[in-house]
CSV table of C-alpha atoms and ligand atoms in Angstrom, one decimal:
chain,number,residue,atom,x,y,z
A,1,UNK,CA,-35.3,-11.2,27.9
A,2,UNK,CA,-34.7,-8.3,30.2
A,3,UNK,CA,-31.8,-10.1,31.8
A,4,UNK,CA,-30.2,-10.7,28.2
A,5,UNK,CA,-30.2,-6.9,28.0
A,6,UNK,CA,-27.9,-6.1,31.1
A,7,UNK,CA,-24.9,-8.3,28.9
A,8,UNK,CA,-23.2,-6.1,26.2
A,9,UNK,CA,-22.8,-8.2,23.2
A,10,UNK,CA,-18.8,-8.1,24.2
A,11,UNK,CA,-19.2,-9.8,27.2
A,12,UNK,CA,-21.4,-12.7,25.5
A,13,UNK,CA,-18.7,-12.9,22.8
A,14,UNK,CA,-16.3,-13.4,25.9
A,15,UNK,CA,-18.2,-15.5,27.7
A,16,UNK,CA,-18.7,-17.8,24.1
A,17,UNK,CA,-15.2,-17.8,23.6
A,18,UNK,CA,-14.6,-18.9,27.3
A,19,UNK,CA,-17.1,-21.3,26.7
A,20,UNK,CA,-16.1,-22.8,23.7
A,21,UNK,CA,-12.3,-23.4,24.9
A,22,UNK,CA,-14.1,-25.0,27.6
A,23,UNK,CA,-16.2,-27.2,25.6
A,24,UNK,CA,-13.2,-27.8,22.8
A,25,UNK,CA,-11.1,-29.6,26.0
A,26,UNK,CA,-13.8,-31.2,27.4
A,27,UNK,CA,-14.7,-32.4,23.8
A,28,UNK,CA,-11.0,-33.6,23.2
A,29,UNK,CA,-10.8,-35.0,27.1
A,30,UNK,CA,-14.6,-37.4,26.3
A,31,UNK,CA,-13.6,-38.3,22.7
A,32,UNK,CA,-16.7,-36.0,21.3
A,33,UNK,CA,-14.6,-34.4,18.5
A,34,UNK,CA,-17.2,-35.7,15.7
A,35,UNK,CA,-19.8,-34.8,17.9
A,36,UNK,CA,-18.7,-31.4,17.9
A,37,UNK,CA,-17.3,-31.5,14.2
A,38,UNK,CA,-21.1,-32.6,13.9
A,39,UNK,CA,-23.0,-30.7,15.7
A,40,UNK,CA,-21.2,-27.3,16.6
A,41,UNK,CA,-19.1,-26.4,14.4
A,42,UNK,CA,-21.6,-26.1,11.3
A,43,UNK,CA,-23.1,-22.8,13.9
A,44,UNK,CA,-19.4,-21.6,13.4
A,45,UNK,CA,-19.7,-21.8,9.9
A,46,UNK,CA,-23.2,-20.1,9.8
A,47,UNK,CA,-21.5,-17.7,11.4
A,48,UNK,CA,-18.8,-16.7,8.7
A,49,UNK,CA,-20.8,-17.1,6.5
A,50,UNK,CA,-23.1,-14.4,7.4
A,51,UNK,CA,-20.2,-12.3,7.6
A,52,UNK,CA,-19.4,-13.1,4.2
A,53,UNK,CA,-22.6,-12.8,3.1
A,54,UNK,CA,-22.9,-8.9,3.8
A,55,UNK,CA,-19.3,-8.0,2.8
A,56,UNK,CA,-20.5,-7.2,-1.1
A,57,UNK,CA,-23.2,-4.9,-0.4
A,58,UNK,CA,-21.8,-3.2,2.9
A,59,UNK,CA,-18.3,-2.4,1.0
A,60,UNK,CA,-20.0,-1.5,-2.0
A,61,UNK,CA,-22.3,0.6,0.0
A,62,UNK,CA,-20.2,2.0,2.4
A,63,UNK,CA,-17.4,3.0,-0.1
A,64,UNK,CA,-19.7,4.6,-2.1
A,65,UNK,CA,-21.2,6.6,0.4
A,66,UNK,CA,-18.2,7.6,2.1
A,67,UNK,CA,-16.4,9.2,-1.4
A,68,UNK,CA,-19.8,11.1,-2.0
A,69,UNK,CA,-19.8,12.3,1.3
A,70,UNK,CA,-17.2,14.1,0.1
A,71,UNK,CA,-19.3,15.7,-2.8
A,72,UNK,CA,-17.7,19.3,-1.8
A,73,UNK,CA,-14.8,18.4,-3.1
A,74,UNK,CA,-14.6,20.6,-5.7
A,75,UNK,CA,-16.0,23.7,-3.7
A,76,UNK,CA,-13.7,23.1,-1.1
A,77,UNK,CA,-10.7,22.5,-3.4
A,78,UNK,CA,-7.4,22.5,-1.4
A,79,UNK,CA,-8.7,21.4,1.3
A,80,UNK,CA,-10.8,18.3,0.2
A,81,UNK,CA,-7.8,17.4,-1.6
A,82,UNK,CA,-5.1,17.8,1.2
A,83,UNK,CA,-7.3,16.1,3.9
A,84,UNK,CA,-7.9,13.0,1.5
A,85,UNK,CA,-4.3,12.8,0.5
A,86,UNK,CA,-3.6,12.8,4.5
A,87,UNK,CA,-5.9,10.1,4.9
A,88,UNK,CA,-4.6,7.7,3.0
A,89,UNK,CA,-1.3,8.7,3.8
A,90,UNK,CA,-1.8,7.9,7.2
A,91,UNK,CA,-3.2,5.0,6.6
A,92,UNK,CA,-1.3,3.4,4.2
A,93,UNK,CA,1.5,4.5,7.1
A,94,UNK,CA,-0.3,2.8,9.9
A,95,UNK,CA,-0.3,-0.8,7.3
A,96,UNK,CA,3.2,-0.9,6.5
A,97,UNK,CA,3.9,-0.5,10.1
A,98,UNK,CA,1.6,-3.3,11.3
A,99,UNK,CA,3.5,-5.2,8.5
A,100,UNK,CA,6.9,-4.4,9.9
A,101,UNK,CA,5.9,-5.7,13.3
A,102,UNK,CA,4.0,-8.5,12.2
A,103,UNK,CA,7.0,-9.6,9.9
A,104,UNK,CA,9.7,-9.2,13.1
A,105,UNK,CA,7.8,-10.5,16.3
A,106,UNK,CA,6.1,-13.3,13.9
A,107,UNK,CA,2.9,-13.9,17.1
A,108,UNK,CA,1.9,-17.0,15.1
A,109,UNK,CA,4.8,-18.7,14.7
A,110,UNK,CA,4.6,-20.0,18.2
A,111,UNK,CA,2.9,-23.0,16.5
A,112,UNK,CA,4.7,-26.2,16.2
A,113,UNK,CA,5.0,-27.7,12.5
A,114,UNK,CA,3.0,-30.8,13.5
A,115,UNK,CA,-0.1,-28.5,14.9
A,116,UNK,CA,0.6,-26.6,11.5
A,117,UNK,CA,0.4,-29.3,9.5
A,118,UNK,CA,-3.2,-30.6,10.9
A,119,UNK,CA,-4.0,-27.4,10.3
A,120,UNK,CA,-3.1,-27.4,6.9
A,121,UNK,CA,-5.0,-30.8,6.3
A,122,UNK,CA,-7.9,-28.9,7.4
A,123,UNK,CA,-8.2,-26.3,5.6
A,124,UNK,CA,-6.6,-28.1,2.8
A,125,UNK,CA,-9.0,-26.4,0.3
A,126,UNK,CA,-8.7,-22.7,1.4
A,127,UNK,CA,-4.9,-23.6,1.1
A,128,UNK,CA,-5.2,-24.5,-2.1
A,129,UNK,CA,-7.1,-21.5,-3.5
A,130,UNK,CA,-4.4,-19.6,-1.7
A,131,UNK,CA,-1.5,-21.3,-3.9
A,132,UNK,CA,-3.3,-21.2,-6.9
A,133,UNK,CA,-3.8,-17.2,-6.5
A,134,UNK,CA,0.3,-17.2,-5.9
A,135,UNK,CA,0.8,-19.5,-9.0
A,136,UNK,CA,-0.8,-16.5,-11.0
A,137,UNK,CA,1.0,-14.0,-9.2
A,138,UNK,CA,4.1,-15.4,-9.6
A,139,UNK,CA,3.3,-16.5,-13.6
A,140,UNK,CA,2.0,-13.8,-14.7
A,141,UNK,CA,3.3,-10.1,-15.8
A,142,UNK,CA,4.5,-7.7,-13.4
A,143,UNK,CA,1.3,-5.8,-13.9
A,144,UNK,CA,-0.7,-9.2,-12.9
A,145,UNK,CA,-2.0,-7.6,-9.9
A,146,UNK,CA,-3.2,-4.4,-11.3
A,147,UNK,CA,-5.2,-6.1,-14.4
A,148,UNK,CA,-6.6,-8.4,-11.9
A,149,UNK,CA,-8.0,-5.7,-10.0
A,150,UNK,CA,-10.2,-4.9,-12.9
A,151,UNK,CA,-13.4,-6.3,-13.3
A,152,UNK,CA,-15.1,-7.4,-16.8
A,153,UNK,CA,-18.1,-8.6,-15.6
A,154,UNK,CA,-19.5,-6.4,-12.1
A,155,UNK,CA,-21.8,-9.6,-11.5
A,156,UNK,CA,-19.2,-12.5,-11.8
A,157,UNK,CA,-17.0,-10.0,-9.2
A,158,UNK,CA,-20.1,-9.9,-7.3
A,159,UNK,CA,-19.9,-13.9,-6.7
A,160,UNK,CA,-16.6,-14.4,-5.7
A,161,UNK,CA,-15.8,-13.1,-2.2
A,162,UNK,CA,-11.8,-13.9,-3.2
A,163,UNK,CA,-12.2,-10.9,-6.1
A,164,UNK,CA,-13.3,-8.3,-3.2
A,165,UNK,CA,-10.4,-5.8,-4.9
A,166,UNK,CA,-12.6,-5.7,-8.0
A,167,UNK,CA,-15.8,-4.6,-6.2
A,168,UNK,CA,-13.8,-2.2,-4.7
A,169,UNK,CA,-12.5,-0.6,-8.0
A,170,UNK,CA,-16.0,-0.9,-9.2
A,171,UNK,CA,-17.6,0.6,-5.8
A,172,UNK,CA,-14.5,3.6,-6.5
A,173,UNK,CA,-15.5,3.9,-10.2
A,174,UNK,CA,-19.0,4.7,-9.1
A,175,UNK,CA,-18.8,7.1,-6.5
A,176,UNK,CA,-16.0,9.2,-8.6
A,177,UNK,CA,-18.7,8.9,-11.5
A,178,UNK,CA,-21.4,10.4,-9.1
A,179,UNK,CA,-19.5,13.0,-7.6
A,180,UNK,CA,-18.5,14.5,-10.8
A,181,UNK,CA,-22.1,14.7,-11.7
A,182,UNK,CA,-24.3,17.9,-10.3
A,183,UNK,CA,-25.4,17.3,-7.1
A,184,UNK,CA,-29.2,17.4,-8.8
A,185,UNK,CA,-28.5,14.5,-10.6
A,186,UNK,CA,-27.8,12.3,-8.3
A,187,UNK,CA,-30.0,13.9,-5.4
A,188,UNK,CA,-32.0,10.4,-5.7
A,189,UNK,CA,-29.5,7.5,-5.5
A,190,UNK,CA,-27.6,9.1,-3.0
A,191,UNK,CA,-30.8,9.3,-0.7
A,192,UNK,CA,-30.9,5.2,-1.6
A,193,UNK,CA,-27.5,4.7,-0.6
A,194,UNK,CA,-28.2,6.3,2.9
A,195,UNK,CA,-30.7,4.4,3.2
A,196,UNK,CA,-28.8,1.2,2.2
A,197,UNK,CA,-26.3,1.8,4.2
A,198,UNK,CA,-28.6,1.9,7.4
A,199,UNK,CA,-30.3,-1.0,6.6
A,200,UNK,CA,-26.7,-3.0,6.2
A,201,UNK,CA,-25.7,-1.6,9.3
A,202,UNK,CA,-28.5,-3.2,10.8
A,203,UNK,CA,-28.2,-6.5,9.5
A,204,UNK,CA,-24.4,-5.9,10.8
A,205,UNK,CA,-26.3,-5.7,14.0
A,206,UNK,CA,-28.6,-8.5,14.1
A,207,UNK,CA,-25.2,-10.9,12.4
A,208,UNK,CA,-22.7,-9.7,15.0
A,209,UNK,CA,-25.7,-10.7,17.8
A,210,UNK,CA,-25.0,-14.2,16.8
A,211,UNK,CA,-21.5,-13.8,17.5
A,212,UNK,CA,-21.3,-15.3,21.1
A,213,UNK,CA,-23.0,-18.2,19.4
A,214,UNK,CA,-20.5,-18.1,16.2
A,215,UNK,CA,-17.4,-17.7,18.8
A,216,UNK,CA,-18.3,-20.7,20.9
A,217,UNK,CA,-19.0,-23.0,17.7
A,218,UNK,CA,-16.2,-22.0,15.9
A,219,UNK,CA,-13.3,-22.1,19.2
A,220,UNK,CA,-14.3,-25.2,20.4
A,221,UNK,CA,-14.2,-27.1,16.9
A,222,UNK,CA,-10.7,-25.3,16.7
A,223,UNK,CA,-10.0,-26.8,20.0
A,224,UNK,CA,-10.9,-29.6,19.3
A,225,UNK,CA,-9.6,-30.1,16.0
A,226,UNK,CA,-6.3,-29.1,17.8
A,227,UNK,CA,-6.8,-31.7,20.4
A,228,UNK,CA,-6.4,-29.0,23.0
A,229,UNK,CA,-2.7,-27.9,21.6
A,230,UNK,CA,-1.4,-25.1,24.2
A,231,UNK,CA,0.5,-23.8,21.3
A,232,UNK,CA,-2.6,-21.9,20.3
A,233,UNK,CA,-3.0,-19.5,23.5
A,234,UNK,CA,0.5,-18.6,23.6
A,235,UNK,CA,0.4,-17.7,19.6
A,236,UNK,CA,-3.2,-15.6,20.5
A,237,UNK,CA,-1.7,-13.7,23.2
A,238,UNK,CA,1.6,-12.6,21.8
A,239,UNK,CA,-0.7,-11.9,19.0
A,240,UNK,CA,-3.0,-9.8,21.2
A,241,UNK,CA,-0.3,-7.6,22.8
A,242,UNK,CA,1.4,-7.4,19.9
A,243,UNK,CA,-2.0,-5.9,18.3
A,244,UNK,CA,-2.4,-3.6,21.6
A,245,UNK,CA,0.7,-1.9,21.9
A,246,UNK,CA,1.2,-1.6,18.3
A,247,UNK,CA,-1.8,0.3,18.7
A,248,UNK,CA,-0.7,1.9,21.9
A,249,UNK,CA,2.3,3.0,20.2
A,250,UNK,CA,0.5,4.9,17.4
A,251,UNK,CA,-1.0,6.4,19.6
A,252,UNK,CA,1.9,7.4,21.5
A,253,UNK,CA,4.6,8.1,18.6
A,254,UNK,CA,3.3,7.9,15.3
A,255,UNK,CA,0.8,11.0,15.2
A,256,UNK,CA,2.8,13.0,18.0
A,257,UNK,CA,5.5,12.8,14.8
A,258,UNK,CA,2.7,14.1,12.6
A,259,UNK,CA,2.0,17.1,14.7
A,260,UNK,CA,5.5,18.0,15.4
A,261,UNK,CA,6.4,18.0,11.7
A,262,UNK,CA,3.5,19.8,10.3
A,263,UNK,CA,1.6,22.1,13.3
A,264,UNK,CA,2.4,23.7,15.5
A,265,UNK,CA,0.2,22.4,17.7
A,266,UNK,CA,1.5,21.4,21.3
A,267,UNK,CA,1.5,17.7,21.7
A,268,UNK,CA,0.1,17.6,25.5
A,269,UNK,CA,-2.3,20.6,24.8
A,270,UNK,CA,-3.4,18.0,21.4
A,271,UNK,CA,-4.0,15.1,23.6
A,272,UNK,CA,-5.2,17.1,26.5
A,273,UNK,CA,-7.8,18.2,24.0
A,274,UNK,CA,-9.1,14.8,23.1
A,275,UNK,CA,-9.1,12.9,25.8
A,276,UNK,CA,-12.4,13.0,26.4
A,277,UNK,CA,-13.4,12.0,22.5
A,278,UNK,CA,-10.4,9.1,22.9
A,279,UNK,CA,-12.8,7.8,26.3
A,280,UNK,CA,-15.8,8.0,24.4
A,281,UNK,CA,-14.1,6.1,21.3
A,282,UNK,CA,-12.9,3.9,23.7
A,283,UNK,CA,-15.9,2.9,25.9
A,284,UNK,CA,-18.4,3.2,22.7
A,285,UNK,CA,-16.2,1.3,20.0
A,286,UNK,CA,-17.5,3.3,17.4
A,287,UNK,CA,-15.7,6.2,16.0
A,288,UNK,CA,-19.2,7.0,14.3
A,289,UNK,CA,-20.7,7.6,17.7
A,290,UNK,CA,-17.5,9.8,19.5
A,291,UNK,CA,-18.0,12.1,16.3
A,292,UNK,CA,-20.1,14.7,18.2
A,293,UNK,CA,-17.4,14.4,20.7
A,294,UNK,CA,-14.3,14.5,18.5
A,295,UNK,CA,-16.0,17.7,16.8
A,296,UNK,CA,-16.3,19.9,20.0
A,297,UNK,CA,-13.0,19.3,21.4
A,298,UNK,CA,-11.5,20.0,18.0
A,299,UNK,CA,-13.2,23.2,17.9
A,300,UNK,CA,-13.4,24.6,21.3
A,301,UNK,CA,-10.1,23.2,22.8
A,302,UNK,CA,-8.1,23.2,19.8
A,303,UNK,CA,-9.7,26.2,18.3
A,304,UNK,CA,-9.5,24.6,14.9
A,305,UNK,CA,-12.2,26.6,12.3
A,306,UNK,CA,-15.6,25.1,11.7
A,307,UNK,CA,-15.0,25.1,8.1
A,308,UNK,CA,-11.8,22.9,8.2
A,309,UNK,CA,-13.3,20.4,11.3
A,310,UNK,CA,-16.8,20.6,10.0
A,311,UNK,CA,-15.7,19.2,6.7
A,312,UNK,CA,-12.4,17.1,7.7
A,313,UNK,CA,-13.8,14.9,10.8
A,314,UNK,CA,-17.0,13.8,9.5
A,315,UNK,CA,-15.2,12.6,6.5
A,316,UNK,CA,-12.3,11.2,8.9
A,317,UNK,CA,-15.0,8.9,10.8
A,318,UNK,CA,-16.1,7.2,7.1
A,319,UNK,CA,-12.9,6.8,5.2
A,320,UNK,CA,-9.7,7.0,8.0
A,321,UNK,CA,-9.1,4.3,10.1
A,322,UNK,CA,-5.1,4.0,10.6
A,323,UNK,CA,-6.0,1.5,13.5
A,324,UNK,CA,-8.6,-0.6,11.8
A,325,UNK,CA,-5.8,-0.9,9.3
A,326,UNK,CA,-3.3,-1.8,11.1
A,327,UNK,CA,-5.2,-4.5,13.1
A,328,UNK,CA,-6.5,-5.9,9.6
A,329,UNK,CA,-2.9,-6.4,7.9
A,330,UNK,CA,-1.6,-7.8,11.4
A,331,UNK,CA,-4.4,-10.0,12.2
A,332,UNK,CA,-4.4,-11.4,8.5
A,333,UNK,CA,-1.0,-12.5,8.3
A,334,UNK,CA,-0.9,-13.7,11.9
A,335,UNK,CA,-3.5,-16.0,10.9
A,336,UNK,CA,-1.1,-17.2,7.9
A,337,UNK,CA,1.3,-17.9,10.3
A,338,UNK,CA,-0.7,-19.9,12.5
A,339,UNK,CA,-2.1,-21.9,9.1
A,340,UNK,CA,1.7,-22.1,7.8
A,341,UNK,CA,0.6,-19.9,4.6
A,342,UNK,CA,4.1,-18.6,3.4
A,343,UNK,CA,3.1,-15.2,2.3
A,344,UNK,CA,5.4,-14.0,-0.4
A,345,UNK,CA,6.5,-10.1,-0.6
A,346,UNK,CA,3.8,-9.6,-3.2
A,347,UNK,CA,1.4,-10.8,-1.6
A,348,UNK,CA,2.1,-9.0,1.8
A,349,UNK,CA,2.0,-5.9,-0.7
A,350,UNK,CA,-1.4,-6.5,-2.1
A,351,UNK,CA,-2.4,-7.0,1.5
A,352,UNK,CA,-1.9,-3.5,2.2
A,353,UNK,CA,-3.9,-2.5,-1.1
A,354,UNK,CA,-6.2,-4.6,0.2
A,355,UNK,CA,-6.4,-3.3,3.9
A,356,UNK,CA,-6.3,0.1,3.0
A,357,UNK,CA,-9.2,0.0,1.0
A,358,UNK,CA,-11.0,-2.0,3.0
A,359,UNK,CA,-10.3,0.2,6.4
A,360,UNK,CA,-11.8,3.1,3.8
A,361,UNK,CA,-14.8,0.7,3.7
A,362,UNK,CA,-15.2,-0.3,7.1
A,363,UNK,CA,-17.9,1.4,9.0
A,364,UNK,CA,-17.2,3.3,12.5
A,365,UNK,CA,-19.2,1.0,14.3
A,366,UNK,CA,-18.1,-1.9,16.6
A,367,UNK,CA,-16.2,-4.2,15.0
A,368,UNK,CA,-16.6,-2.8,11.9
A,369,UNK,CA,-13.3,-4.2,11.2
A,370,UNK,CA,-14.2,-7.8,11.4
A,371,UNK,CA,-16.5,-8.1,7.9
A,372,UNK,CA,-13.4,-6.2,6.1
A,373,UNK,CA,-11.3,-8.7,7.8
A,374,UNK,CA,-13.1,-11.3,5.8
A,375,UNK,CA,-12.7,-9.6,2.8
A,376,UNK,CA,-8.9,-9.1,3.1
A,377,UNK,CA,-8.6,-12.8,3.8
A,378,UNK,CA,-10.2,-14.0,0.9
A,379,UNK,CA,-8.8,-11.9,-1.4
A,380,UNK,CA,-5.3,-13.6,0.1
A,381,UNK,CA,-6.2,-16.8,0.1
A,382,UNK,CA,-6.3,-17.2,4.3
A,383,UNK,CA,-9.2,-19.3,5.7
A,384,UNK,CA,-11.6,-17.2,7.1
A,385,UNK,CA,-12.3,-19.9,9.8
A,386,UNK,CA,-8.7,-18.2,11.5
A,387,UNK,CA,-10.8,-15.4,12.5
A,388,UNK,CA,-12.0,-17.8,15.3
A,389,UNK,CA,-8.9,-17.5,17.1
A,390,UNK,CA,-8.9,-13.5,17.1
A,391,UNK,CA,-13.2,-13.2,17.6
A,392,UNK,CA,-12.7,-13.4,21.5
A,393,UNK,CA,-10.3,-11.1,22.2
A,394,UNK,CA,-11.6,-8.5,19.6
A,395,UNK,CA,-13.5,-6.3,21.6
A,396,UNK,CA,-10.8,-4.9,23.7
A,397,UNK,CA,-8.8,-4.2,20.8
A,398,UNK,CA,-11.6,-2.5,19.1
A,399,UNK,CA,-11.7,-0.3,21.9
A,400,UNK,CA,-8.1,0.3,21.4
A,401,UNK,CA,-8.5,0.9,17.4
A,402,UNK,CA,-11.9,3.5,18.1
A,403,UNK,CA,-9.7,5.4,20.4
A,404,UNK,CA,-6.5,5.4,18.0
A,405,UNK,CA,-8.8,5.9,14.9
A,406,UNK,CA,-10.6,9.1,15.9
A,407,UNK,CA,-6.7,10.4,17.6
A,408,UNK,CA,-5.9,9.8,13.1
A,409,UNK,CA,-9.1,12.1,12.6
A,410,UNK,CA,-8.1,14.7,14.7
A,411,UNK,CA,-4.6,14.6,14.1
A,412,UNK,CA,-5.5,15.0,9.9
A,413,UNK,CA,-7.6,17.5,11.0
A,414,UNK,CA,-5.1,19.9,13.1
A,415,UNK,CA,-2.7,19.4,9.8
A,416,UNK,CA,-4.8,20.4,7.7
A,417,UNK,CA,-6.0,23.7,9.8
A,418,UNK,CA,-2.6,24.8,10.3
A,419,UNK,CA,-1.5,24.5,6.6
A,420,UNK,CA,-4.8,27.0,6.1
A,421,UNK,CA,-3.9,28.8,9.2
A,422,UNK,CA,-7.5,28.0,10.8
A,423,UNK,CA,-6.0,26.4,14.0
A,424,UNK,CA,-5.7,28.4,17.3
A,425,UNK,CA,-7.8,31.6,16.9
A,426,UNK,CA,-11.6,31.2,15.6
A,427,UNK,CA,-13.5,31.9,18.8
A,428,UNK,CA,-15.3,28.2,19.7
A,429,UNK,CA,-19.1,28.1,18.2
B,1,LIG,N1,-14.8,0.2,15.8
B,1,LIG,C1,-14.0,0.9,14.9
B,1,LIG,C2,-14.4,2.4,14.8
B,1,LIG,O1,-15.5,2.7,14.9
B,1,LIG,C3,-13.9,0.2,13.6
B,1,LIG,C4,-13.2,-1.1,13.8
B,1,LIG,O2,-12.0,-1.1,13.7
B,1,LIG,O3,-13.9,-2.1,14.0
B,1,LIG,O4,-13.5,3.2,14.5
């Protein structure tokens, strides 16, 4: 027991993804594919399934907690408005981006059309679901998409994990319903939804510690299904450095183009600010955690007013996550490409509706991303069982994203401070 502690659960999720490649060729090498069709691959399934299983409540919850965080709103006006606004700016920024490079360095295409096509037998069903969700897109009005996106029965939404975009509305509808109330009113439920919200964190928890397990079962069936295909690592790792220097590059360019056209705000006195937060988002994988962090270097080294970072970081850390974002809409069609799912331009579209929403729902916590990665994939028809390929090399690009996400925060927030002019001279508190 005490010796399972000295692991972090990234290193068992490493160690199950070395594993299971290991067990996949052996598998293929000893003729034990059924065996491990059988016997391993239903723990895989377990696996997304419990991911799928809390996806409901925790974007329901999380949503709903993050747009009445924001209950001041209407006391703080301008600002509440402006920082929102930026926020999904940014965001919706940070998608069509990943869908640009996605789109032009195409990481899954590696695949040969014969592994693509077992692939496709496979899944034959998710496939399927897929093309009948284009057949109404394509059938229907212009405004299909829209008019789907509205639920008329909350508990039919509820049982269908491919109509996620109607919970969402739903989970929108409800928290704009309970902000615009007085704060009395609601003083009760929103007490319940912090509470909910814990405990389906911690059921996040004690799901994602069955990862390593989940990431072995589900690899080595791949493997084996794939009768050890090489085709597979090279599409993962152009897929993976595609992911990190996308990232790297956001980082990098994207919000030191922010800063330069609205602050005023030096670019190495900015990132010499938050370097230390960026180290803490980067070794904790949770943009949640770095929050203290992000908070005093905003205010003390970048002298931005307690009023504008007290409100606009905290808020930041639930709703903004350009990174999580990005990686969503990359990882989601890169797993279309490696199924051979021909995504048309509408449905690449509704993938950024659906990413940017769901990055608003993701929680700042590690992988956080992954559940709402199941949710974008339903809702486009991808099998969830692609998230098997990207589950082992996750954690070093959730470091990446934590890092890049909280850099968004901060970024937001010195914009928004310099628009008020509250940026450079409040003393530190
Ligand atoms: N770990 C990320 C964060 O806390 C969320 C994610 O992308 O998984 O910002």
């Amino acid at each position: 027991m005490t010796n399972n502690r000295k692991y972090p659960l990234w290193a068992k999720i490493i160690l199950g993804m070395f594993l299971g490649i290991i067990w996949g060729l052996v598998a293929v090498k000893t003729g034990m594919e059924d065996f491990t069709e059988n016997w391993v691959k239903p723990w895989g399934t377990i696996f997304i399934k419990l991911l799928k299983l809390i996806a409901v409540p925790l974007i329901f919850v999380s949503l709903v907690k993050g747009i009445t965080s924001v209950t001041d709103i209407s006391k703080l006006g301008r600002i509440g408005i402006k920082t929102i606004g930026l926020y999904v700016f940014t965001t919706v920024v940070a998608v069509v981006i990943g869908l640009i490079f996605v789109n032009v360095f195409k990481p899954g295409n590696s695949f040969s059309q014969e592994s693509r096509n077992k692939f496709q037998q496979q899944y034959q069903q998710n496939i399927a679901e897929k093309e009948a969700l284009a057949e109404g897109v394509k059938s229907g009005s212009p405004l299909f998409f829209f008019e789907e996106m509205v639920p008329d029965n909350i508990m039919k939404a509820a049982g269908d994990n491919s109509k996620m975009l109607q919970i969402i509305f739903f989970s929108i509808l409800f928290a704009v319903a309970m902000i615009t109330l007085k704060v009395k009113q609601i003083e009760v439920v929103k007490s319940l939804f912090d509470g909910l919200n814990d405990i389906i964190l911690k059921i996040v928890d004690i799901v994602m510690m069955f990862a390593p397990v989940g990431v072995f079962a589900l690899l080595s069936a791949l493997i084996a299904e794939f009768s050890g295909d090489s085709d597979l690592f090279v599409a993962l790792g152009k897929y993976a450095a595609l992911t990190f220097f996308g990232i790297l590059f956001m980082i990098l360019t994207v919000y030191p183009i922010y800063l330069k056209l609205f602050t005023k705000v030096k670019i190495r006195k900015f990132y010499n600010a938050i370097f230390p937060a960026q180290m803490v988002a980067f070794s904790t994988s949770s943009s949640a955690a770095t929050l203290p962090v992000t908070l005093k270097q905003c205010k003390e080294k970048l002298k931005i007013s307690k009023s504008v970072a007290n409100f606009v970081l905290p808020v930041g850390v639930t709703i903004n996550m350009d990174a999580t974002a990005f990686y969503q809409v990359i990882s989601a069609v890169f797993i279309a490409q490696v199924f051979g799912l021909d995504l048309t331009i509408s449905q690449q579209l509704a993938i950024v509706l659906t990413t940017t929403l769901a990055s608003i729902g993701a929680p700042g916590v590690p992988g956080g991303a992954i559940i709402m990665l199941v949710i974008v994939l339903s809702s486009a028809g991808i099998p969830a069982e692609g998230l098997a390929l990207i589950m082992g090399i996750e954690r070093p690009l959730d470091m990446m994203r934590t890092a890049a996400n909280i850099t968004g925060d901060a970024t937001v927030a010195s914009i928004v401070a310099s628009s008020e002019n509250e940026i450079g001279s409040e003393e530190p508190e």
